[in-house]
Tab-separated table of C-alpha atoms in Angstrom:
chain	number	residue	atom	x	y	z
N	1	MET	CA	-228.878	-52.564	74.262
N	2	LYS	CA	-231.164	-55.583	74.057
N	3	LYS	CA	-230.485	-58.540	76.317
N	4	ILE	CA	-230.299	-62.155	75.119
N	5	VAL	CA	-230.323	-64.937	77.690
N	6	PHE	CA	-229.179	-68.355	76.493
N	7	LEU	CA	-229.953	-71.607	78.239
N	8	THR	CA	-227.636	-74.355	76.991
N	9	GLY	CA	-227.604	-78.084	77.615
N	10	ALA	CA	-225.791	-81.237	76.520
N	11	GLY	CA	-226.548	-80.664	72.822
N	12	MET	CA	-224.434	-77.489	72.893
N	13	SER	CA	-221.171	-79.406	73.359
N	14	VAL	CA	-221.888	-82.504	71.251
N	15	GLU	CA	-220.054	-81.077	68.211
N	16	SER	CA	-217.020	-80.455	70.429
N	17	GLY	CA	-216.898	-84.180	71.174
N	18	PHE	CA	-217.735	-83.704	74.821
N	19	LYS	CA	-220.664	-85.847	75.898
N	20	THR	CA	-222.429	-85.588	79.220
N	21	PHE	CA	-224.564	-87.505	81.692
N	22	ARG	CA	-227.727	-85.962	80.427
N	23	GLY	CA	-227.436	-87.495	76.980
N	24	SER	CA	-229.892	-90.153	75.817
N	25	ASP	CA	-227.950	-93.113	77.256
N	26	GLY	CA	-227.775	-91.479	80.694
N	27	LEU	CA	-224.174	-92.663	81.092
N	28	TRP	CA	-220.908	-90.838	80.915
N	29	GLU	CA	-218.021	-92.934	79.670
N	30	ASN	CA	-220.047	-96.055	80.569
N	31	TYR	CA	-220.052	-95.379	84.306
N	32	PRO	CA	-223.407	-95.570	86.070
N	33	VAL	CA	-224.425	-92.078	87.147
N	34	GLU	CA	-225.015	-93.113	90.760
N	35	GLN	CA	-221.383	-94.277	91.079
N	36	VAL	CA	-219.733	-91.105	89.849
N	37	ALA	CA	-222.297	-88.298	90.129
N	38	SER	CA	-224.200	-88.779	93.354
N	39	HIS	CA	-223.395	-87.891	96.942
N	40	GLU	CA	-223.794	-91.569	97.878
N	41	GLY	CA	-221.302	-92.555	95.169
N	42	TRP	CA	-218.805	-90.004	96.475
N	43	LEU	CA	-219.133	-91.250	100.058
N	44	ALA	CA	-218.866	-94.897	98.968
N	45	ASN	CA	-215.780	-94.490	96.790
N	46	PRO	CA	-214.114	-91.065	96.686
N	47	LYS	CA	-211.084	-92.624	94.937
N	48	LEU	CA	-213.197	-93.786	91.970
N	49	VAL	CA	-214.971	-90.419	91.739
N	50	THR	CA	-211.697	-88.445	91.942
N	51	GLU	CA	-210.059	-90.590	89.235
N	52	PHE	CA	-213.168	-90.392	87.029
N	53	TYR	CA	-213.189	-86.577	87.073
N	54	ASN	CA	-209.412	-86.453	86.530
N	55	MET	CA	-209.978	-88.481	83.335
N	56	LEU	CA	-212.913	-86.318	82.279
N	57	ARG	CA	-210.965	-83.098	82.914
N	58	LYS	CA	-208.205	-84.232	80.546
N	59	LYS	CA	-210.820	-84.924	77.869
N	60	LEU	CA	-212.309	-81.484	78.414
N	61	TYR	CA	-208.954	-79.733	78.099
N	62	ALA	CA	-208.458	-81.536	74.768
N	63	ALA	CA	-211.885	-80.350	73.498
N	64	GLN	CA	-212.366	-77.080	71.631
N	65	PRO	CA	-215.420	-74.806	71.384
N	66	ASN	CA	-217.527	-75.302	68.251
N	67	ASP	CA	-219.012	-72.617	65.980
N	68	GLY	CA	-222.150	-72.594	68.125
N	69	HIS	CA	-220.142	-71.527	71.187
N	70	ARG	CA	-218.257	-68.930	69.142
N	71	LEU	CA	-221.420	-67.435	67.616
N	72	VAL	CA	-222.993	-67.088	71.082
N	73	ALA	CA	-219.878	-65.216	72.249
N	74	GLU	CA	-219.853	-63.005	69.117
N	75	LEU	CA	-223.332	-61.687	69.919
N	76	GLU	CA	-221.775	-59.738	72.813
N	77	LYS	CA	-220.742	-57.147	70.188
N	78	ASP	CA	-224.386	-56.169	69.635
N	79	TYR	CA	-226.280	-57.428	72.689
N	80	GLU	CA	-225.997	-57.839	76.420
N	81	VAL	CA	-225.573	-61.621	76.637
N	82	CYS	CA	-225.953	-63.970	79.590
N	83	VAL	CA	-225.371	-67.704	79.183
N	84	VAL	CA	-227.005	-70.054	81.669
N	85	THR	CA	-225.601	-73.533	81.105
N	86	GLN	CA	-226.441	-76.973	82.423
N	87	ASN	CA	-223.023	-78.117	81.155
N	88	VAL	CA	-220.005	-78.503	83.423
N	89	ASP	CA	-217.499	-77.775	80.652
N	90	ASN	CA	-215.789	-74.412	80.126
N	91	LEU	CA	-216.316	-74.236	76.350
N	92	HIS	CA	-218.481	-71.104	76.490
N	93	GLU	CA	-215.692	-69.283	78.344
N	94	LYS	CA	-213.055	-70.690	75.966
N	95	ALA	CA	-215.083	-69.291	73.051
N	96	GLY	CA	-215.098	-65.830	74.643
N	97	SER	CA	-218.411	-65.570	76.524
N	98	THR	CA	-217.902	-63.283	79.526
N	99	HIS	CA	-221.105	-63.814	81.557
N	100	VAL	CA	-221.740	-67.527	82.184
N	101	ILE	CA	-223.827	-69.043	84.985
N	102	HIS	CA	-223.108	-72.740	85.600
N	103	LEU	CA	-226.154	-74.480	87.065
N	104	HIS	CA	-224.428	-77.820	87.638
N	105	GLY	CA	-220.952	-76.745	88.670
N	106	GLU	CA	-217.646	-76.603	86.807
N	107	LEU	CA	-215.395	-79.507	85.897
N	108	THR	CA	-212.304	-77.281	85.947
N	109	LYS	CA	-212.738	-76.620	89.687
N	110	VAL	CA	-212.509	-78.540	92.965
N	111	CYS	CA	-213.956	-77.671	96.345
N	112	SER	CA	-214.416	-78.713	99.952
N	113	SER	CA	-216.519	-81.828	100.483
N	114	ARG	CA	-217.808	-80.337	103.746
N	115	ASP	CA	-219.396	-77.368	101.978
N	116	GLN	CA	-218.879	-77.284	98.215
N	117	PHE	CA	-220.176	-73.713	97.882
N	118	ASP	CA	-217.795	-72.160	100.412
N	119	GLU	CA	-215.892	-69.923	98.014
N	120	ARG	CA	-212.800	-69.911	100.243
N	121	TYR	CA	-212.110	-73.523	99.251
N	122	VAL	CA	-213.088	-73.493	95.566
N	123	ARG	CA	-209.980	-73.835	93.380
N	124	GLU	CA	-209.542	-73.658	89.603
N	125	LEU	CA	-207.189	-76.345	88.268
N	126	PRO	CA	-204.731	-75.224	85.573
N	127	GLU	CA	-204.668	-77.189	82.333
N	128	ASP	CA	-201.093	-78.389	82.870
N	129	ASN	CA	-201.836	-79.610	86.405
N	130	CYS	CA	-205.457	-80.754	86.348
N	131	GLU	CA	-205.171	-84.063	88.207
N	132	VAL	CA	-206.302	-84.215	91.816
N	133	PRO	CA	-204.213	-86.693	93.844
N	134	VAL	CA	-206.428	-89.286	95.556
N	135	GLY	CA	-206.839	-88.225	99.185
N	136	ALA	CA	-205.925	-84.569	98.556
N	137	LYS	CA	-207.561	-82.185	101.017
N	138	ALA	CA	-209.096	-78.736	100.900
N	139	ASP	CA	-207.832	-76.079	103.323
N	140	ASP	CA	-210.681	-76.898	105.734
N	141	GLY	CA	-209.286	-80.435	106.128
N	142	SER	CA	-212.045	-82.195	104.166
N	143	LEU	CA	-211.381	-84.215	101.003
N	144	LEU	CA	-211.202	-82.181	97.802
N	145	ARG	CA	-214.178	-83.087	95.635
N	146	PRO	CA	-215.192	-82.077	92.126
N	147	PHE	CA	-217.052	-78.736	92.034
N	148	ILE	CA	-220.043	-80.493	90.470
N	149	VAL	CA	-223.664	-80.475	91.582
N	150	PHE	CA	-224.256	-84.185	92.013
N	151	PHE	CA	-227.674	-85.639	91.209
N	152	GLY	CA	-230.057	-85.002	94.097
N	153	GLU	CA	-228.096	-81.993	95.417
N	154	SER	CA	-229.551	-78.483	95.471
N	155	VAL	CA	-228.854	-76.108	92.569
N	156	PRO	CA	-228.072	-72.752	94.226
N	157	MET	CA	-227.394	-70.962	90.911
N	158	ILE	CA	-231.010	-71.456	89.787
N	159	ALA	CA	-232.086	-68.237	91.584
N	160	PRO	CA	-229.634	-65.919	89.756
N	161	ALA	CA	-230.457	-67.757	86.507
N	162	ALA	CA	-234.189	-67.115	87.021
N	163	GLU	CA	-233.404	-63.454	87.697
N	164	GLU	CA	-231.545	-63.222	84.351
N	165	ALA	CA	-234.375	-65.004	82.499
N	166	SER	CA	-236.901	-62.502	83.882
N	167	THR	CA	-234.998	-59.580	82.300
N	168	ALA	CA	-234.429	-61.147	78.842
N	169	ASP	CA	-235.571	-59.368	75.694
N	170	ILE	CA	-234.862	-62.576	73.746
N	171	PHE	CA	-234.586	-66.060	75.268
N	172	VAL	CA	-232.727	-68.835	73.434
N	173	ILE	CA	-232.542	-72.510	74.417
N	174	ILE	CA	-229.861	-74.688	72.798
N	175	GLY	CA	-229.423	-78.431	73.097
N	176	THR	CA	-231.882	-79.136	75.876
N	177	SER	CA	-235.579	-79.875	75.677
N	178	LEU	CA	-238.436	-77.870	77.122
N	179	ASN	CA	-239.492	-81.009	78.987
N	180	VAL	CA	-236.361	-81.219	81.121
N	181	TYR	CA	-235.904	-79.238	84.327
N	182	PRO	CA	-234.481	-76.745	85.075
N	183	ALA	CA	-234.967	-75.654	81.440
N	184	ALA	CA	-238.739	-75.951	81.660
N	185	GLY	CA	-238.754	-74.046	84.945
N	186	LEU	CA	-236.584	-71.152	83.737
N	187	VAL	CA	-238.860	-70.483	80.761
N	188	GLN	CA	-241.639	-69.668	83.220
N	189	TYR	CA	-239.660	-66.593	84.336
N	190	VAL	CA	-239.454	-65.146	80.821
N	191	ARG	CA	-241.753	-62.117	80.425
N	192	LYS	CA	-244.912	-62.675	78.429
N	193	GLY	CA	-244.475	-61.937	74.718
N	194	THR	CA	-240.665	-62.262	74.785
N	195	PRO	CA	-239.431	-64.123	71.676
N	196	ILE	CA	-238.258	-67.636	72.583
N	197	TYR	CA	-236.077	-69.664	70.211
N	198	LEU	CA	-235.276	-73.349	70.675
N	199	ILE	CA	-232.304	-74.750	68.747
N	200	ASP	CA	-232.474	-78.535	68.894
N	201	PRO	CA	-232.717	-81.175	66.152
N	202	ASN	CA	-235.234	-83.220	68.159
N	203	PRO	CA	-239.010	-82.667	68.090
N	204	VAL	CA	-240.540	-80.809	71.022
N	205	VAL	CA	-243.885	-81.613	72.596
N	206	GLY	CA	-246.332	-78.863	73.505
N	207	SER	CA	-244.304	-75.724	74.112
N	208	GLY	CA	-247.513	-73.676	74.484
N	209	PHE	CA	-245.693	-70.353	73.928
N	210	THR	CA	-247.072	-67.724	71.567
N	211	ASN	CA	-243.840	-66.065	70.410
N	212	PHE	CA	-241.927	-69.329	69.928
N	213	LYS	CA	-239.740	-70.625	67.106
N	214	HIS	CA	-238.158	-74.085	66.940
N	215	ILE	CA	-234.986	-74.265	64.805
N	216	ARG	CA	-234.541	-78.001	64.215
N	217	LYS	CA	-230.775	-78.005	63.809
N	218	GLY	CA	-227.640	-78.704	65.828
N	219	ALA	CA	-225.941	-75.954	67.838
N	220	SER	CA	-223.640	-74.486	65.150
N	221	GLU	CA	-226.083	-74.640	62.232
N	222	GLY	CA	-228.912	-73.424	64.452
N	223	MET	CA	-226.874	-70.469	65.725
N	224	ARG	CA	-226.057	-69.462	62.141
N	225	GLU	CA	-229.791	-69.422	61.368
N	226	LEU	CA	-230.574	-67.502	64.569
N	227	LYS	CA	-227.978	-64.872	63.682
N	228	GLN	CA	-229.688	-64.326	60.327
N	229	LEU	CA	-233.103	-64.100	62.000
N	230	LEU	CA	-231.815	-61.504	64.464
N	231	GLY	CA	-230.336	-59.548	61.556
């Protein structure tokens, strides 16, 4: 069975009405990134950060996967599929994808602020109880913080993502440009000659890949075209 590795970014979830930091305005809900998505912002005002992610979580739970998400999940019938996403939403999982690597963390989870990657303290919040009380603590006694990789923090999931990229028979990028890291970095791990597809309505500068096709459409329309191309 052939293996398809997807790398998805902000453009994947636009049609679901869920916008992210990494959009063109660089703001999420009009909050400056450094206030709500940096370690310094968290230390300066954990109350603001906690309330911000509570609000965002409610918006996420109201959002639904779009056709693009569903078509990615459907490919599992005929291919081994791994999704590497820069998005913190759970829309790939909601659509039925079973192998998803989150590079930047997951909005549906909270963790210890002493060590956010200590799995003992990572908790999934249920939809009907997704608000974190201000001042709530993890079991290690530290404040519960969003399970999000803040700007400037290390991205530990990049190593497993690179491993997946290196074993792809087909590599597909949706809604993120080849000029933005880690997308640009992951492409370097793809074996020479592997077909690479980029689904994004925006123009791309200098991809430099031989077996490369740019589908200049949004996620859902682009995935429909990709499905036809794959037969």
